[in-house]
Every structure is written in C-alpha cells, then in structure tokens.
C-alpha cells in the first residue's frame, strides 16, 4: 500500500466523505409527508414507507462501501458494489414511481449521481447521462413535463455538483501523490549525498594509509602497524557513520571534520592550514561548513596531487585552496554536484575555479 493510500485511509474526511452524500436523504421527508398526510390505507402507507427507508439504507450502504474501496484503490470491488447497489436503487425507484407518481422523483438525483463515485470517467458519463435521459423521458411520458421541471433541474444540479466534487478530489489526490514522490526522491538524494560524502572521504583516507603502510612494512614495521591501526579505526568510524546516515542521524560537526581533514592530508603528504579559531563561524552555518570541508578536502587528497592546502573560514563563508594540478577541464563529479545542491538548500552559493595565481584549485562557499 502506497504512502498516499495509507494517508487517505487514515484521513477521517476521506473515510467519512459518504456522510455528505447521505445528508441529502433528508429530502425524502417530502414524499413521506405526502404518504402519511393522504387518505391512503395504512397498508399502502406502511409499504411505501418501508420502500423509502429501504431505498435510503441501500443508498447509504452502497455509497459507504464504494467510498472505502476507492480510498484503498480497490476499484474493481468498488465497481461491483456500486453496480449492485445502483440496480437495487433503480428497482426500488420504479416500484415507488408506480405507487407515488411524481412524488417518487425524489429518487432521481440519488440514482443519477451515484455512478459518479465508483465508475471510470468515460463509463460514468455514459451511465449518468443515460439515466438522466431515461428519467426525463419516462417522467414526461408518465406525468407530463410541467410538474417535473423543478425535479429535472435538481437532478442535473446534483449530477453537476457530484462531478465537480470528484474532479476536485482526484486533483487533490494527484497533488498528494506528486508531493509524496518528490519527498521520496529528495530523501533518496539526501541519503545518496550523505553516503557519498561519508564513504568518499573515509575510503580515500583508508586507501592513502594502506598504501603508506604497504611502503613502510619492510622499512618501518612499527609505523606500518600504526597506520594499519588507524585504518581499522577509520573503517569502524565509517561503518558507524553509514549506519547513522541510513537512520537519518548523521550530522557533520565542524571540529570533527577539521581533525579528519588534518589526518587525511597528513596521510597524503599534504601540508594543510586551518584558522586557529573556529568560533568565528556562525553556529547556524557550521553543519553546512563541515560538509563543505569534508568534500573539498576529499577532492584535494584524491585528485589534486597538491603539496599544500589552505582552509579559511569566516562567519558565513569558507574557502579551500590547493596548489595542485587544477581542474584541467574536468567535469564536476557526483560529490561536488551533491555538495552544490546541499549548499543551495542552505541558501548559499558554491564557486569553483583556479587558485589566486592561476594554479591549483579554489573552492568557495558563501551562505
């Protein structure tokens, strides 16, 4: 069951919308008044009253059942239930027409409008207009057209209102479905960005440190063991971050990302500088700044072949500059694309270009 169907099933208005249709059964008070104020015998009065009450009960049950089936998108059962109820109402309407004459025309609006709630649009138009025409022609032949003119207008008005109500309801459902799909897509993209940012950084550092340990295993075994121990710690940390990301609990922290960036650059042999005071960053922007720092340093370590990296921070901006080989016409990857989306969602802009002297790369984000 889709989220939208579940939402509609739990929506009291969707489940009890049939009540609004049942309210109009009040108009049967006029035929009942005619029955009990006439000089007809008691048997006739009781029979007519029983038929009217049966008509109302069948109408309410059919409307309620078809509404519930439509809400849960069980359209086949809705059609079967609706057709059975419609046939029963037509039969009751014909019997009442025989007994009450023009006073039975109260059944017309209910019969004409019922198919609106369970048939597909094309079939609905055919059935509703066919029933409307049959009522017009049959009543005009049986009782002439003048006494029925007002009831014909009521039939047409009720049918029109029912069609408009269904149209509006389906438009609202379509909007809810679209919003749910957009929300799901955004959630998937968010998880994809988070997983990329976490794994991209961690695996880059792990690759650097395992390569370094491989070179040191013969010349400096103790240093190699130290690097492998850090690889083990990084792997555990990455696993914990992935679990937190999937659970929606992952939040990047600026101080932690600074330390992680320092470690990553050291493992790659890159000299990195940071501002001494991180408190200059506006607390509202620290999470976004942390994600920017993680992705930027990961790209420096992975792609730049730089020897130096400078990180500068302000209250609402960050720059990461390296002296590496530069962009060289390369297109943005998924990491930078996801970072750009993250920055835009925070109300900022990301700028990427060459360093101050035309060499290396400079990434700047302003919020």
GROMACS .gro file of C-alpha atoms in nm, residues 195-211 231 234-239 241-242 264 294 298 301-302:
model
   31
  195UNK     CA    1   2.661   0.818   0.188
  196UNK     CA    2   2.887   0.959  -0.084
  197UNK     CA    3   3.031   1.222   0.148
  198UNK     CA    4   3.094   0.971   0.425
  199UNK     CA    5   3.235   0.688   0.211
  200UNK     CA    6   3.421   0.914  -0.030
  201UNK     CA    7   3.620   1.075   0.249
  202UNK     CA    8   3.674   0.763   0.460
  203UNK     CA    9   3.774   0.535   0.172
  204UNK     CA   10   4.012   0.798   0.035
  205UNK     CA   11   4.194   0.818   0.369
  206UNK     CA   12   4.189   0.438   0.406
  207UNK     CA   13   4.342   0.398   0.058
  208UNK     CA   14   4.614   0.653   0.136
  209UNK     CA   15   4.704   0.493   0.469
  210UNK     CA   16   4.706   0.135   0.340
  211UNK     CA   17   4.934   0.243   0.054
  231UNK     CA   18   4.283   0.224   0.902
  234UNK     CA   19   3.862   0.470   1.025
  235UNK     CA   20   3.677   0.166   0.894
  236UNK     CA   21   3.482   0.131   1.216
  237UNK     CA   22   3.407   0.503   1.218
  238UNK     CA   23   3.288   0.489   0.856
  239UNK     CA   24   3.062   0.193   0.935
  241UNK     CA   25   2.858   0.690   1.010
  242UNK     CA   26   2.688   0.485   0.738
  264UNK     CA   27   4.362   1.286   0.566
  294UNK     CA   28   3.478   1.719   0.411
  298UNK     CA   29   3.846   1.466  -0.001
  301UNK     CA   30   4.352   1.438  -0.137
  302UNK     CA   31   4.206   1.225  -0.417
   0.00000   0.00000   0.00000
